Coordinates of C-alpha atoms in Angstrom, one line a residue:
Chain A
M1039 CA 152.0 -182.4 24.7
T1040 CA 151.4 -182.6 28.0
G1041 CA 154.2 -182.8 30.7
H1042 CA 153.4 -186.3 31.7
E1043 CA 155.8 -187.7 29.2
S1044 CA 158.9 -186.0 30.3
A1045 CA 158.9 -187.9 33.8
K1046 CA 158.6 -191.2 31.9
S1047 CA 161.1 -190.6 29.7
P1048 CA 164.4 -190.4 31.5
L1049 CA 167.7 -190.1 29.7
K1050 CA 169.4 -193.2 30.5
M1051 CA 166.6 -195.6 28.6
Y1052 CA 167.2 -193.1 25.8
F1053 CA 171.1 -194.1 25.9
A1054 CA 170.1 -198.1 26.5
V1055 CA 167.6 -198.1 23.4
W1056 CA 170.7 -196.2 21.3
A1057 CA 173.0 -199.1 22.5
A1058 CA 170.6 -201.9 21.9
L1059 CA 170.0 -200.0 17.9
L1060 CA 174.0 -199.9 17.5
M1061 CA 173.9 -203.6 19.0
F1062 CA 171.6 -204.8 16.4
T1063 CA 173.4 -202.8 13.7
F1064 CA 176.8 -204.8 14.5
I1065 CA 174.6 -208.1 14.7
T1066 CA 173.4 -207.2 11.0
Y1067 CA 177.2 -206.7 9.9
K1068 CA 178.2 -209.8 11.4
V1069 CA 175.4 -212.0 10.1
A1070 CA 175.9 -210.7 6.7
F1071 CA 179.2 -212.7 6.4
I1072 CA 177.1 -215.6 7.3
E1073 CA 175.8 -217.9 4.2
L1074 CA 172.4 -218.8 5.3
G1075 CA 170.8 -219.4 1.7
P1076 CA 167.5 -218.1 2.2
F1077 CA 167.3 -216.7 5.6
N1078 CA 170.0 -214.1 4.9
A1079 CA 166.8 -211.8 3.7
V1080 CA 164.7 -213.3 6.5
V1081 CA 167.7 -212.8 9.6
A1082 CA 168.1 -208.7 7.9
L1083 CA 164.6 -207.7 8.2
V1084 CA 163.6 -209.4 11.4
I1085 CA 166.5 -207.3 12.5
A1086 CA 165.0 -204.4 10.8
T1087 CA 161.5 -204.6 12.1
L1088 CA 163.0 -204.7 15.9
K1089 CA 164.7 -201.8 15.1
A1090 CA 161.8 -199.8 13.7
T1091 CA 159.8 -200.9 16.6
L1092 CA 162.2 -199.8 19.5
V1093 CA 162.6 -196.6 17.6
A1094 CA 158.8 -196.3 17.5
L1095 CA 157.8 -197.7 21.0
F1096 CA 160.8 -195.4 22.7
F1097 CA 162.1 -192.4 20.8
M1098 CA 159.0 -192.1 19.2
H1099 CA 156.9 -192.2 22.7
V1100 CA 154.7 -194.8 21.6
W1101 CA 155.3 -196.9 24.7
H1102 CA 153.6 -194.7 27.3
A1103 CA 150.8 -193.0 24.9
G1104 CA 147.5 -193.1 27.1
E1105 CA 145.7 -191.8 24.2
R1106 CA 143.3 -194.3 22.3
L1107 CA 144.3 -191.9 18.7
I1108 CA 147.9 -192.5 19.1
K1109 CA 147.2 -196.5 18.8
V1110 CA 145.3 -195.9 16.3
V1111 CA 147.5 -194.1 14.0
V1112 CA 149.9 -196.4 15.1
G1113 CA 147.8 -199.5 14.3
G1114 CA 146.8 -197.6 11.1
V1115 CA 150.1 -197.2 9.6
V1116 CA 150.7 -200.8 10.2
F1117 CA 147.8 -202.0 8.6
F1118 CA 148.5 -200.1 5.7
L1119 CA 151.9 -201.3 5.7
L1120 CA 150.8 -204.8 6.0
L1121 CA 148.3 -204.3 2.8
L1122 CA 151.5 -203.0 0.6
L1123 CA 153.4 -206.0 1.3
T1124 CA 150.3 -208.3 1.5
L1125 CA 149.1 -207.3 -2.4
T1126 CA 152.5 -206.9 -3.5
M1127 CA 153.4 -210.5 -2.8
A1128 CA 149.6 -211.6 -4.0
D1129 CA 151.6 -210.7 -7.3
Y1130 CA 155.0 -212.1 -6.7
L1131 CA 154.3 -215.4 -5.4
T1132 CA 151.5 -216.3 -8.4
R1133 CA 153.5 -215.3 -11.1
P1134 CA 154.2 -218.6 -12.9
W1135 CA 157.0 -217.5 -14.7
S1136 CA 159.4 -216.6 -11.8
Chain B
M776 CA 139.0 -118.2 -0.5
S777 CA 139.2 -122.0 -0.4
M778 CA 138.2 -123.6 2.5
E779 CA 139.0 -127.3 3.8
I780 CA 136.6 -129.5 4.7
A781 CA 138.1 -132.6 6.3
I782 CA 136.4 -135.4 4.9
P783 CA 136.2 -138.4 7.3
Q784 CA 138.1 -141.3 5.3
P785 CA 136.5 -144.8 6.2
V786 CA 138.7 -146.4 8.4
E787 CA 140.3 -149.4 7.0
R788 CA 139.8 -152.6 9.8
E789 CA 142.9 -154.5 10.9
N790 CA 143.4 -157.2 8.8
Y791 CA 145.6 -160.2 8.4
L792 CA 146.8 -158.3 4.9
N793 CA 147.2 -154.7 6.5
K794 CA 148.5 -156.0 9.8
E795 CA 152.0 -155.8 8.6
Y796 CA 154.2 -154.8 5.6
G797 CA 157.5 -155.6 3.7
A798 CA 159.2 -158.8 2.9
L799 CA 160.0 -160.1 6.1
S800 CA 156.5 -160.2 7.5
W801 CA 155.6 -162.3 4.9
L802 CA 158.7 -164.6 4.6
L803 CA 158.7 -164.9 8.3
T804 CA 154.7 -165.2 9.1
T805 CA 153.4 -168.3 11.1
D806 CA 149.5 -166.9 9.8
H807 CA 148.1 -169.7 7.8
K808 CA 146.0 -167.1 5.8
R809 CA 149.8 -165.8 4.8
I810 CA 151.2 -168.8 3.9
A811 CA 148.4 -169.7 1.9
L812 CA 148.9 -166.6 -0.1
L813 CA 152.7 -167.9 0.1
Y814 CA 151.5 -170.9 -1.6
L815 CA 149.3 -169.4 -3.9
V816 CA 151.7 -167.4 -6.0
S817 CA 154.5 -170.2 -5.8
I818 CA 152.3 -172.9 -7.6
T819 CA 150.8 -170.4 -9.8
F820 CA 154.4 -170.2 -10.8
F821 CA 154.7 -173.4 -11.2
F822 CA 152.0 -174.0 -12.9
F823 CA 153.1 -171.4 -15.7
I824 CA 155.9 -173.5 -16.3
G825 CA 154.0 -177.0 -16.8
G826 CA 151.6 -175.3 -19.1
F827 CA 154.3 -174.1 -21.2
F828 CA 156.0 -177.3 -21.5
A829 CA 152.5 -178.5 -22.2
L830 CA 152.1 -176.1 -24.8
L831 CA 155.3 -177.4 -26.6
I832 CA 153.9 -180.9 -26.5
R833 CA 151.1 -179.5 -28.2
L834 CA 152.2 -178.0 -30.9
E835 CA 155.0 -180.9 -31.8
L836 CA 152.2 -182.7 -32.2
L837 CA 150.7 -180.2 -34.4
T838 CA 152.1 -181.6 -37.3
P839 CA 152.8 -185.8 -38.2
A840 CA 156.3 -185.5 -38.8
G841 CA 158.7 -184.2 -35.3
D842 CA 159.6 -181.2 -37.0
L843 CA 159.6 -178.5 -33.6
V844 CA 161.7 -180.6 -31.0
Q845 CA 164.6 -183.5 -31.3
A846 CA 163.0 -186.5 -29.9
D847 CA 165.5 -186.2 -26.5
T848 CA 163.8 -183.0 -25.9
Y849 CA 160.0 -184.4 -26.6
N850 CA 161.0 -186.8 -23.6
K851 CA 162.1 -184.3 -21.5
L852 CA 159.4 -181.9 -22.1
F853 CA 156.5 -184.7 -21.3
T854 CA 158.2 -185.6 -18.3
M855 CA 159.2 -182.1 -16.9
H856 CA 155.4 -181.5 -17.6
G857 CA 154.4 -184.4 -15.5
M858 CA 156.7 -183.6 -12.5
V859 CA 156.1 -180.3 -12.1
M860 CA 152.7 -180.2 -12.7
V861 CA 152.0 -183.6 -10.2
F862 CA 154.4 -182.4 -7.4
F863 CA 154.5 -179.1 -7.8
F864 CA 151.3 -177.6 -8.9
L865 CA 148.3 -180.2 -8.4
I866 CA 149.1 -181.4 -4.9
P867 CA 149.4 -178.5 -3.5
S868 CA 146.9 -176.6 -5.4
I869 CA 143.6 -177.0 -3.1
P870 CA 145.0 -178.1 0.3
A871 CA 148.1 -175.8 0.6
V872 CA 146.3 -172.4 -0.7
L873 CA 142.5 -173.1 0.2
G874 CA 142.9 -176.0 3.1
N875 CA 145.9 -173.7 5.0
F876 CA 143.2 -170.7 4.0
L877 CA 140.2 -172.4 5.2
V878 CA 140.7 -175.1 7.4
P879 CA 141.0 -173.5 10.5
M880 CA 138.5 -170.5 9.7
M881 CA 136.0 -173.4 8.8
I882 CA 136.2 -175.1 12.3
G883 CA 136.8 -171.7 14.5
A884 CA 140.1 -172.4 15.0
K885 CA 142.9 -169.4 15.4
D886 CA 145.4 -171.0 13.1
L887 CA 146.4 -174.3 12.6
A888 CA 147.8 -177.1 15.3
F889 CA 151.8 -176.3 14.3
P890 CA 151.7 -172.7 12.8
R891 CA 155.9 -173.3 12.0
I892 CA 155.8 -176.6 10.6
N893 CA 153.4 -174.8 8.0
L894 CA 155.9 -172.2 7.2
L895 CA 158.9 -175.3 7.4
S896 CA 156.3 -176.7 4.9
W897 CA 156.3 -173.6 2.5
Y898 CA 160.1 -173.3 2.5
L899 CA 160.5 -177.3 1.8
Y900 CA 158.0 -176.7 -1.2
I901 CA 160.8 -173.7 -2.3
I902 CA 163.7 -175.8 -1.7
G903 CA 162.3 -178.8 -3.7
G904 CA 160.9 -176.5 -6.6
A905 CA 164.2 -174.4 -6.6
L906 CA 166.2 -177.6 -6.9
M907 CA 163.9 -179.2 -9.5
L908 CA 164.2 -175.8 -11.2
H909 CA 167.7 -176.2 -11.2
C910 CA 167.5 -180.0 -12.7
M911 CA 165.3 -178.3 -15.3
L912 CA 167.8 -175.5 -16.5
T913 CA 170.8 -177.8 -16.3
G914 CA 169.0 -180.7 -18.7
G915 CA 166.0 -182.0 -17.3
V916 CA 164.9 -185.6 -17.0
D917 CA 163.6 -187.6 -19.5
T918 CA 161.9 -191.2 -18.2
G919 CA 158.2 -190.1 -17.9
W920 CA 157.5 -188.4 -14.6
T921 CA 157.2 -192.5 -13.1
F922 CA 161.0 -192.9 -13.1
Y923 CA 160.2 -196.1 -14.2
T924 CA 162.9 -199.2 -13.6
P925 CA 165.3 -200.3 -15.5
F926 CA 165.6 -197.3 -17.5
S927 CA 166.1 -194.6 -14.8
T928 CA 168.5 -196.9 -13.0
N929 CA 170.5 -198.3 -15.5
F930 CA 170.5 -196.3 -18.5
T931 CA 169.5 -192.7 -19.0
N932 CA 172.1 -190.2 -17.8
T933 CA 170.0 -187.5 -17.5
K934 CA 169.3 -185.8 -13.8
I935 CA 167.3 -188.9 -12.2
V936 CA 168.8 -188.3 -8.5
E937 CA 168.3 -184.0 -8.6
A938 CA 164.9 -184.6 -9.9
G939 CA 164.5 -187.3 -7.4
I940 CA 166.1 -185.3 -4.2
A941 CA 163.7 -182.3 -5.3
I942 CA 160.3 -184.6 -5.1
F943 CA 161.7 -186.1 -2.1
I944 CA 162.1 -182.7 -0.5
A945 CA 158.4 -181.5 -1.7
G946 CA 156.8 -184.8 -0.5
F947 CA 158.0 -183.5 3.2
S948 CA 156.1 -180.7 2.8
S949 CA 153.0 -182.3 1.9
I950 CA 153.4 -184.6 4.6
L951 CA 153.9 -181.9 7.1
T952 CA 150.8 -180.4 5.6
G953 CA 148.5 -183.2 6.3
L954 CA 150.1 -184.0 9.9
N955 CA 149.0 -180.5 10.5
F956 CA 145.2 -180.7 8.6
V957 CA 144.7 -184.2 10.8
V958 CA 145.9 -182.5 14.3
T959 CA 144.0 -179.4 13.6
I960 CA 140.8 -181.1 12.9
H961 CA 141.0 -183.2 15.5
R962 CA 142.1 -181.1 18.5
M963 CA 140.8 -177.2 17.3
R964 CA 137.6 -177.6 16.6
A965 CA 135.2 -174.3 18.4
P966 CA 133.0 -175.5 20.8
G967 CA 129.5 -176.9 19.1
M968 CA 131.4 -178.1 16.2
T969 CA 131.1 -181.6 16.2
W970 CA 131.9 -184.1 13.8
S971 CA 128.7 -184.1 12.1
R972 CA 128.9 -180.5 12.0
L973 CA 132.0 -180.1 9.9
P974 CA 132.0 -178.6 6.2
L975 CA 132.2 -181.5 3.7
F976 CA 135.4 -179.2 2.9
I977 CA 136.8 -180.6 6.1
W978 CA 136.1 -184.0 5.7
A979 CA 137.5 -184.1 2.4
H980 CA 140.6 -182.5 3.7
Y981 CA 141.1 -185.0 6.5
A982 CA 140.8 -187.9 4.1
T983 CA 143.6 -186.2 1.6
S984 CA 145.4 -185.9 5.0
I985 CA 145.4 -189.4 5.6
I986 CA 146.6 -190.1 2.0
Q987 CA 149.3 -187.9 2.5
L988 CA 150.6 -189.1 5.8
L989 CA 150.5 -192.8 4.6
G990 CA 151.5 -192.2 0.8
T991 CA 153.8 -190.3 0.7
P992 CA 156.6 -191.6 3.0
V993 CA 157.0 -194.4 -0.1
I994 CA 157.2 -192.5 -3.0
A995 CA 160.2 -190.8 -0.9
I996 CA 161.7 -194.3 -0.3
T997 CA 161.0 -195.6 -3.2
I998 CA 163.0 -192.5 -4.7
V999 CA 165.9 -193.0 -2.7
L1000 CA 165.8 -196.5 -3.7
V1001 CA 166.2 -195.4 -6.9
A1002 CA 169.0 -193.2 -6.5
A1003 CA 170.6 -196.3 -4.1
E1004 CA 170.7 -198.6 -6.9
R1005 CA 172.0 -196.2 -9.4
A1006 CA 174.8 -194.4 -7.3
L1007 CA 175.9 -197.6 -5.4
H1008 CA 174.6 -200.7 -7.7
L1009 CA 172.5 -202.2 -4.8
G1010 CA 170.3 -204.8 -5.9
I1011 CA 167.1 -203.4 -5.5
F1012 CA 165.6 -203.5 -8.6
D1013 CA 167.7 -204.7 -11.2
P1014 CA 167.1 -208.6 -11.5
K1015 CA 171.1 -208.7 -12.7
L1016 CA 171.4 -208.3 -9.0
G1017 CA 168.9 -210.0 -7.2
G1018 CA 166.2 -207.4 -7.1
D1019 CA 162.7 -207.4 -9.4
P1020 CA 162.1 -204.7 -11.7
L1021 CA 158.6 -204.5 -11.0
L1022 CA 159.1 -203.7 -7.2
F1023 CA 159.5 -200.4 -8.4
Q1024 CA 156.4 -200.1 -10.0
H1025 CA 154.2 -201.6 -6.9
L1026 CA 156.3 -199.2 -4.6
F1027 CA 155.7 -196.2 -7.0
W1028 CA 152.3 -196.8 -7.6
F1029 CA 151.5 -197.5 -3.5
Y1030 CA 151.5 -194.2 -3.4
S1031 CA 151.2 -192.5 -6.9
H1032 CA 147.6 -193.9 -7.5
P1033 CA 146.3 -192.6 -4.1
A1034 CA 147.9 -189.2 -5.1
V1035 CA 145.0 -189.3 -7.6
Y1036 CA 143.0 -188.7 -5.0
I1037 CA 145.4 -186.0 -2.7
M1038 CA 144.3 -183.8 -6.1
I1039 CA 140.5 -185.2 -6.6
L1040 CA 139.8 -185.3 -3.1
P1041 CA 139.9 -181.6 -2.0
S1042 CA 138.0 -180.6 -5.2
M1043 CA 135.5 -182.5 -4.3
G1044 CA 135.5 -180.9 -1.3
V1045 CA 135.3 -177.7 -2.9
V1046 CA 132.7 -178.3 -4.7
T1047 CA 130.4 -180.0 -2.2
E1048 CA 130.3 -176.3 -0.7
I1049 CA 130.0 -174.2 -3.8
I1050 CA 126.8 -176.5 -5.0
A1051 CA 125.2 -176.3 -1.5
C1052 CA 125.3 -172.4 -1.4
F1053 CA 124.6 -171.4 -5.4
S1054 CA 121.6 -173.9 -4.9
R1055 CA 120.0 -172.6 -1.1
K1056 CA 120.1 -176.1 0.4
R1057 CA 121.5 -178.9 3.0
I1058 CA 123.7 -181.4 1.0
F1059 CA 121.9 -184.2 0.2
G1060 CA 123.1 -187.0 2.1
Y1061 CA 125.7 -185.5 4.5
S1062 CA 126.8 -188.5 6.0
F1063 CA 127.1 -190.6 3.1
V1064 CA 129.3 -187.4 1.2
A1065 CA 131.3 -187.3 4.7
F1066 CA 132.6 -191.4 4.8
S1067 CA 132.6 -191.7 1.1
S1068 CA 135.3 -188.9 1.5
I1069 CA 137.0 -191.5 4.1
A1070 CA 136.0 -194.7 1.3
I1071 CA 137.8 -193.2 -1.5
A1072 CA 141.0 -192.6 0.8
V1073 CA 140.6 -196.0 2.3
F1074 CA 139.9 -197.9 -1.3
G1075 CA 142.2 -195.6 -3.0
F1076 CA 145.5 -197.6 -1.5
L1077 CA 143.9 -200.9 -2.7
V1078 CA 143.7 -200.6 -6.5
W1079 CA 147.2 -199.5 -7.7
A1080 CA 148.4 -202.2 -10.1
H1081 CA 145.5 -201.3 -12.3
H1082 CA 148.6 -199.3 -13.7
M1083 CA 150.6 -202.4 -14.4
F1084 CA 148.1 -204.8 -16.3
V1085 CA 150.5 -205.2 -19.3
A1086 CA 153.7 -204.9 -17.2
G1087 CA 154.1 -208.4 -16.3
I1088 CA 151.6 -209.2 -13.2
S1089 CA 150.4 -212.5 -12.5
V1090 CA 146.8 -212.9 -13.8
Y1091 CA 145.5 -213.8 -10.7
S1092 CA 147.0 -210.9 -8.8
A1093 CA 145.6 -208.3 -12.3
L1094 CA 142.0 -209.8 -11.7
V1095 CA 141.9 -208.5 -7.7
F1096 CA 143.4 -205.4 -8.8
S1097 CA 140.7 -205.3 -11.5
F1098 CA 138.0 -205.7 -8.7
L1099 CA 139.1 -203.4 -6.4
S1100 CA 139.6 -201.1 -9.0
Y1101 CA 135.6 -201.2 -9.5
S1102 CA 134.9 -200.7 -5.8
V1103 CA 136.5 -196.9 -5.7
A1104 CA 133.8 -196.4 -8.2
L1105 CA 131.2 -196.8 -5.6
P1106 CA 132.3 -193.4 -2.9
S1107 CA 133.0 -191.6 -5.9
A1108 CA 129.5 -192.3 -7.7
I1109 CA 128.0 -191.8 -4.1
K1110 CA 129.0 -188.5 -4.1
V1111 CA 128.1 -187.3 -7.9
F1112 CA 124.8 -188.5 -7.5
N1113 CA 124.4 -187.0 -3.9
W1114 CA 125.5 -183.8 -5.5
T1115 CA 122.7 -184.0 -8.0
A1116 CA 120.3 -184.9 -5.8
T1117 CA 120.9 -181.7 -4.1
L1118 CA 120.3 -179.7 -7.1
Y1119 CA 117.0 -180.9 -7.0
K1120 CA 114.5 -178.5 -6.2
G1121 CA 116.8 -176.0 -5.4
S1122 CA 117.6 -172.3 -6.2
I1123 CA 120.0 -172.7 -8.6
R1124 CA 122.3 -169.6 -9.1
Y1125 CA 124.7 -169.4 -12.5
D1126 CA 127.7 -167.5 -10.6
A1127 CA 131.1 -168.5 -11.8
P1128 CA 131.8 -170.4 -9.1
M1129 CA 128.7 -172.4 -9.9
L1130 CA 129.4 -172.7 -13.2
Y1131 CA 133.4 -174.2 -12.6
A1132 CA 131.3 -176.7 -9.7
F1133 CA 129.1 -177.9 -12.8
G1134 CA 132.0 -178.3 -15.4
F1135 CA 133.5 -180.2 -12.8
L1136 CA 130.4 -182.3 -12.5
G1137 CA 130.3 -182.8 -15.9
L1138 CA 134.0 -183.8 -16.6
F1139 CA 135.0 -185.6 -13.7
T1140 CA 132.0 -188.1 -14.0
I1141 CA 133.4 -188.5 -17.7
G1142 CA 136.9 -188.7 -16.4
G1143 CA 135.8 -191.2 -13.8
L1144 CA 133.9 -193.2 -16.3
T1145 CA 136.5 -194.1 -18.4
G1146 CA 138.8 -195.2 -15.8
L1147 CA 136.1 -198.0 -15.4
F1148 CA 137.1 -198.8 -19.1
L1149 CA 140.6 -199.0 -18.1
A1150 CA 140.1 -200.6 -14.9
A1151 CA 138.5 -203.5 -17.3
L1152 CA 141.4 -206.1 -18.0
G1153 CA 140.6 -206.4 -21.2
I1154 CA 139.7 -203.1 -22.5
D1155 CA 143.3 -202.0 -20.8
V1156 CA 145.3 -204.1 -22.7
H1157 CA 143.8 -202.4 -26.1
V1158 CA 144.5 -198.9 -24.7
T1159 CA 147.8 -199.3 -22.3
D1160 CA 149.7 -196.1 -23.2
T1161 CA 147.9 -194.8 -25.6
Y1162 CA 146.1 -191.2 -25.9
F1163 CA 143.0 -193.0 -24.1
V1164 CA 145.1 -193.1 -20.8
V1165 CA 146.3 -189.3 -21.4
A1166 CA 142.2 -188.2 -22.3
H1167 CA 141.4 -189.7 -18.8
F1168 CA 143.3 -189.0 -16.4
H1169 CA 143.6 -185.1 -18.0
Y1170 CA 139.7 -184.9 -17.3
I1171 CA 140.5 -185.8 -13.5
M1172 CA 143.4 -183.9 -13.1
V1173 CA 142.1 -180.7 -15.3
G1174 CA 138.9 -181.2 -15.8
G1175 CA 138.4 -182.4 -11.7
A1176 CA 140.9 -180.8 -9.6
V1177 CA 141.6 -178.0 -11.5
M1178 CA 138.2 -176.8 -12.1
G1179 CA 137.5 -177.3 -8.5
Y1180 CA 140.5 -175.3 -7.4
L1181 CA 139.5 -172.5 -9.9
G1182 CA 135.7 -172.6 -8.7
G1183 CA 137.2 -172.3 -4.7
M1184 CA 139.3 -169.6 -5.9
H1185 CA 136.5 -167.2 -6.9
F1186 CA 133.8 -168.7 -4.1
W1187 CA 136.5 -167.5 -1.9
W1188 CA 138.3 -164.6 -3.3
P1189 CA 136.1 -162.2 -1.6
K1190 CA 137.1 -163.9 1.8
I1191 CA 141.2 -164.3 0.5
S1192 CA 141.3 -160.3 -0.8
G1193 CA 138.1 -158.6 0.6
R1194 CA 137.5 -157.6 -3.1
L1195 CA 135.0 -158.9 -5.6
Y1196 CA 136.1 -160.1 -8.8
P1197 CA 134.3 -159.0 -11.8
E1198 CA 131.4 -161.4 -12.1
G1199 CA 130.9 -161.2 -16.0
W1200 CA 134.5 -161.6 -16.9
A1201 CA 134.5 -164.9 -14.6
R1202 CA 131.8 -166.6 -16.4
L1203 CA 133.4 -165.9 -19.6
A1204 CA 136.7 -167.2 -18.5
A1205 CA 135.0 -170.4 -16.7
L1206 CA 133.0 -170.8 -20.3
I1207 CA 136.7 -170.7 -22.4
V1208 CA 138.1 -172.9 -19.7
F1209 CA 135.0 -175.6 -20.3
I1210 CA 135.3 -175.6 -24.2
G1211 CA 139.0 -175.4 -24.5
F1212 CA 139.3 -178.5 -21.9
N1213 CA 136.7 -180.4 -24.2
L1214 CA 138.4 -179.6 -26.9
T1215 CA 142.0 -180.5 -26.1
F1216 CA 141.1 -183.3 -24.4
F1217 CA 138.0 -185.2 -26.1
P1218 CA 139.9 -185.7 -29.3
Q1219 CA 142.7 -187.4 -27.3
F1220 CA 140.2 -190.0 -26.2
I1221 CA 139.5 -191.1 -30.4
L1222 CA 143.2 -190.7 -30.7
G1223 CA 143.9 -193.1 -28.2
Y1224 CA 140.7 -195.6 -29.0
M1225 CA 142.3 -195.4 -32.4
G1226 CA 145.8 -196.2 -31.6
M1227 CA 148.1 -193.5 -30.9
P1228 CA 150.7 -194.2 -28.5
R1229 CA 151.4 -191.8 -25.9
R1230 CA 155.0 -190.4 -25.7
Y1231 CA 155.3 -190.6 -29.0
Y1232 CA 156.5 -186.9 -31.5
D1233 CA 156.1 -188.7 -34.6
Y1234 CA 152.8 -190.2 -36.1
S1235 CA 154.4 -189.6 -39.6
H1236 CA 153.3 -193.5 -39.9
M1237 CA 149.8 -192.4 -39.7
P1238 CA 149.3 -189.1 -40.8
E1239 CA 145.0 -189.3 -40.4
F1240 CA 145.7 -188.7 -36.6
Q1241 CA 146.4 -185.0 -37.7
V1242 CA 143.2 -183.9 -38.0
L1243 CA 142.1 -184.7 -34.0
H1244 CA 145.9 -183.8 -33.3
V1245 CA 145.4 -179.9 -34.7
L1246 CA 141.7 -180.0 -32.9
S1247 CA 143.2 -181.0 -29.4
T1248 CA 146.3 -178.4 -30.1
A1249 CA 143.6 -175.6 -31.1
G1250 CA 141.9 -176.9 -28.0
S1251 CA 144.8 -175.9 -25.9
T1252 CA 145.4 -172.3 -26.7
V1253 CA 141.6 -171.9 -25.8
L1254 CA 142.7 -173.3 -22.5
G1255 CA 145.3 -171.3 -21.8
V1256 CA 143.5 -168.3 -22.7
G1257 CA 141.2 -169.4 -20.1
Y1258 CA 143.6 -169.8 -17.5
L1259 CA 145.2 -166.4 -18.2
L1260 CA 142.3 -164.3 -17.8
P1261 CA 141.5 -165.4 -14.1
M1262 CA 144.9 -164.5 -13.7
V1263 CA 144.7 -160.8 -14.9
Y1264 CA 141.4 -160.1 -13.3
F1265 CA 142.1 -161.6 -9.7
L1266 CA 145.3 -159.2 -9.9
W1267 CA 142.9 -156.2 -11.0
S1268 CA 140.4 -157.0 -8.7
M1269 CA 143.1 -156.4 -5.8
R1270 CA 143.3 -152.9 -6.2
Y1271 CA 140.4 -151.6 -8.4
G1272 CA 137.7 -154.6 -7.4
K1273 CA 134.6 -153.4 -5.1
P1274 CA 134.9 -154.3 -1.9
A1275 CA 133.3 -157.3 -0.2
S1276 CA 130.7 -157.9 2.4
D1277 CA 131.7 -160.5 5.0
N1278 CA 129.2 -162.7 3.6
P1279 CA 129.1 -161.4 -0.3
W1280 CA 127.2 -165.2 -1.7
N1281 CA 124.9 -165.3 1.9
A1282 CA 126.6 -168.5 2.5
A1283 CA 126.9 -170.8 5.5
G1284 CA 130.2 -171.8 7.2
L1285 CA 132.2 -169.9 9.7
E1286 CA 134.4 -168.2 7.6
W1287 CA 131.7 -166.5 6.4
K1288 CA 130.8 -165.0 10.0
T1289 CA 134.5 -162.8 10.2
A1290 CA 135.4 -160.2 8.3
S1291 CA 136.7 -159.7 4.9
P1292 CA 139.6 -160.2 4.9
P1293 CA 139.7 -162.1 8.1
P1294 CA 141.5 -160.3 11.0
T1295 CA 144.9 -162.3 11.7
F1296 CA 143.5 -164.7 14.4
N1297 CA 140.1 -165.6 12.3
F1298 CA 137.6 -164.6 15.0
D1299 CA 137.7 -161.3 17.3
E1300 CA 135.9 -163.6 19.9
E1301 CA 136.0 -167.5 19.9
P1302 CA 132.7 -168.5 17.9
V1303 CA 130.5 -171.3 19.9
V1304 CA 128.6 -173.1 17.0
T1305 CA 124.5 -174.1 17.7
W1306 CA 123.5 -174.8 14.3
E1307 CA 124.0 -177.8 11.7
A1308 CA 126.1 -177.3 8.5
Y1309 CA 124.4 -176.0 5.7
N1310 CA 121.6 -174.7 6.9
Y1311 CA 120.6 -172.8 4.3
E1312 CA 116.7 -173.0 4.9
E1313 CA 117.7 -171.0 7.9
L1314 CA 119.4 -168.2 6.3
D1315 CA 116.4 -167.9 3.7
A1316 CA 113.8 -167.9 6.1
P1317 CA 111.7 -165.0 5.9
P1318 CA 112.4 -162.6 8.9
H1319 CA 109.8 -163.4 11.4
K1320 CA 107.0 -161.8 11.5
Q1321 CA 103.9 -161.0 13.9
E1322 CA 101.4 -163.2 12.6
V1323 CA 98.1 -161.2 12.1
T1324 CA 95.1 -163.3 12.5
V1325 CA 91.3 -162.4 11.9
G1326 CA 89.0 -161.6 14.7

């Protein structure tokens, strides 16, 4: 890897991201005690997605990645995740018996 | 009086095999060629364990009554056969052995991009394999290699969690190999080695690596979820706890269907190299063959629920998946037609690698076409969970993947070992494998179509099936001999085989332009590529002669 990353990834930022992740975990824990009906899963998934995004952007250096190849890789991974979800839901949401 | 005459011994060139000796020089190596050999030894070990289970299954089915093993033992036999063969032999077979050895050499690199990660991947494989062995020896698993819920999560008391951890760890070995190949192919090509000059073996491995990277994490997490539900009673797959049992099958097959392409794509790459070399022609439709590999990798992710047509998925999604399953046949057919067209007007030689390649062509085609039967909703309902399915996927995995693997081992053996294998024995073995294979698995198509269910150890209510089962068992013993032979003569040739020249097949490709066996860093100086791939016409052109004119 080239040297430009280390300059743009100061320790302070890592700790800030870590604190944010801990905060989100705490929120997930607290929200679990509040009955939101169908929104229980929605809230949990939104928080989890935010956390995953933070990890990818900062801990995995996607934020400052200048290279197109890395963007293609990240885009590809998200695309295949969406395929998994879409085609699975195509079954789940069209079952007349469930 | 005797006179001593010093006869000058030919000094063997320093190569990756004789550079260092001793166990540590192998266990701590970062040379991709040595790691390939470590993988070769380990997967051969697991291949024979998996084969032993297969032999016991075939022996049990020799008679209609369940008389050799008990029902529970039989369940464990086919489960362990599947798990060992899929996760510890087929998936690492060509990528981790031939791919590891050849990918850097074919693109003109000194090594893979991350040599230490490459060694780590072998250690992960060994840790996973050791756990799997321990699991086998202390009771095994009886769910089938598919771990279907709710049996795996709520009912069986066999070693689900341990087998799951073993596969989880081995999965990371596969991910690391894929990562290494992608980065190496992007970053480390020699000057002049453009994407359109890459051997098609490299394109096939590139496509395989994409699947390994995108798919394997999904199976890893799925297995963790099974363990979590089993141990902590989290409601993921159990409807009583709010889960969905079909979700497991969706997640499992999202990896495990593309995993079939992890097994077959590298084999297609091997066969492409062999067919071009032994018909002395540039491969017909290079870019179609290259991009069909990528197309198979992508389409392969869109078809998984054809394994679930009778499991209770909606009719709407079954229709979608049936249609998508047909579409994956297109790129496979493109390849088969292009290989056949390459043979046209070629000067074909029937050496052992080519015999395996021909075997692959025929058997893969049968396996692929019967796959279309299974993608058709109506027929699938009739033959689901019968021996028809068993025959179909063995035509792909054994007739396809293993034939390609053996063909590749013969083709590159002179490069790997620096020795020639005995050609006559090798042709005989190829013939025995082909005959044994068809005798084992063709009767299973008929059995399945007539209604013999898979995973039954007793068919005494249908004694008329016995004839076909006896044929199949007889075939499996022939097949076993066919697999033992190459192991014997490969080992023999390491010591007694004739020394191989650098390019015994007069083949195109950078790996043949270095010594056999190659030096540690593959090339004495960095190669510069100025020719197109498969330039057999140039290679075979008679040396330029002075034109003689009259007058």
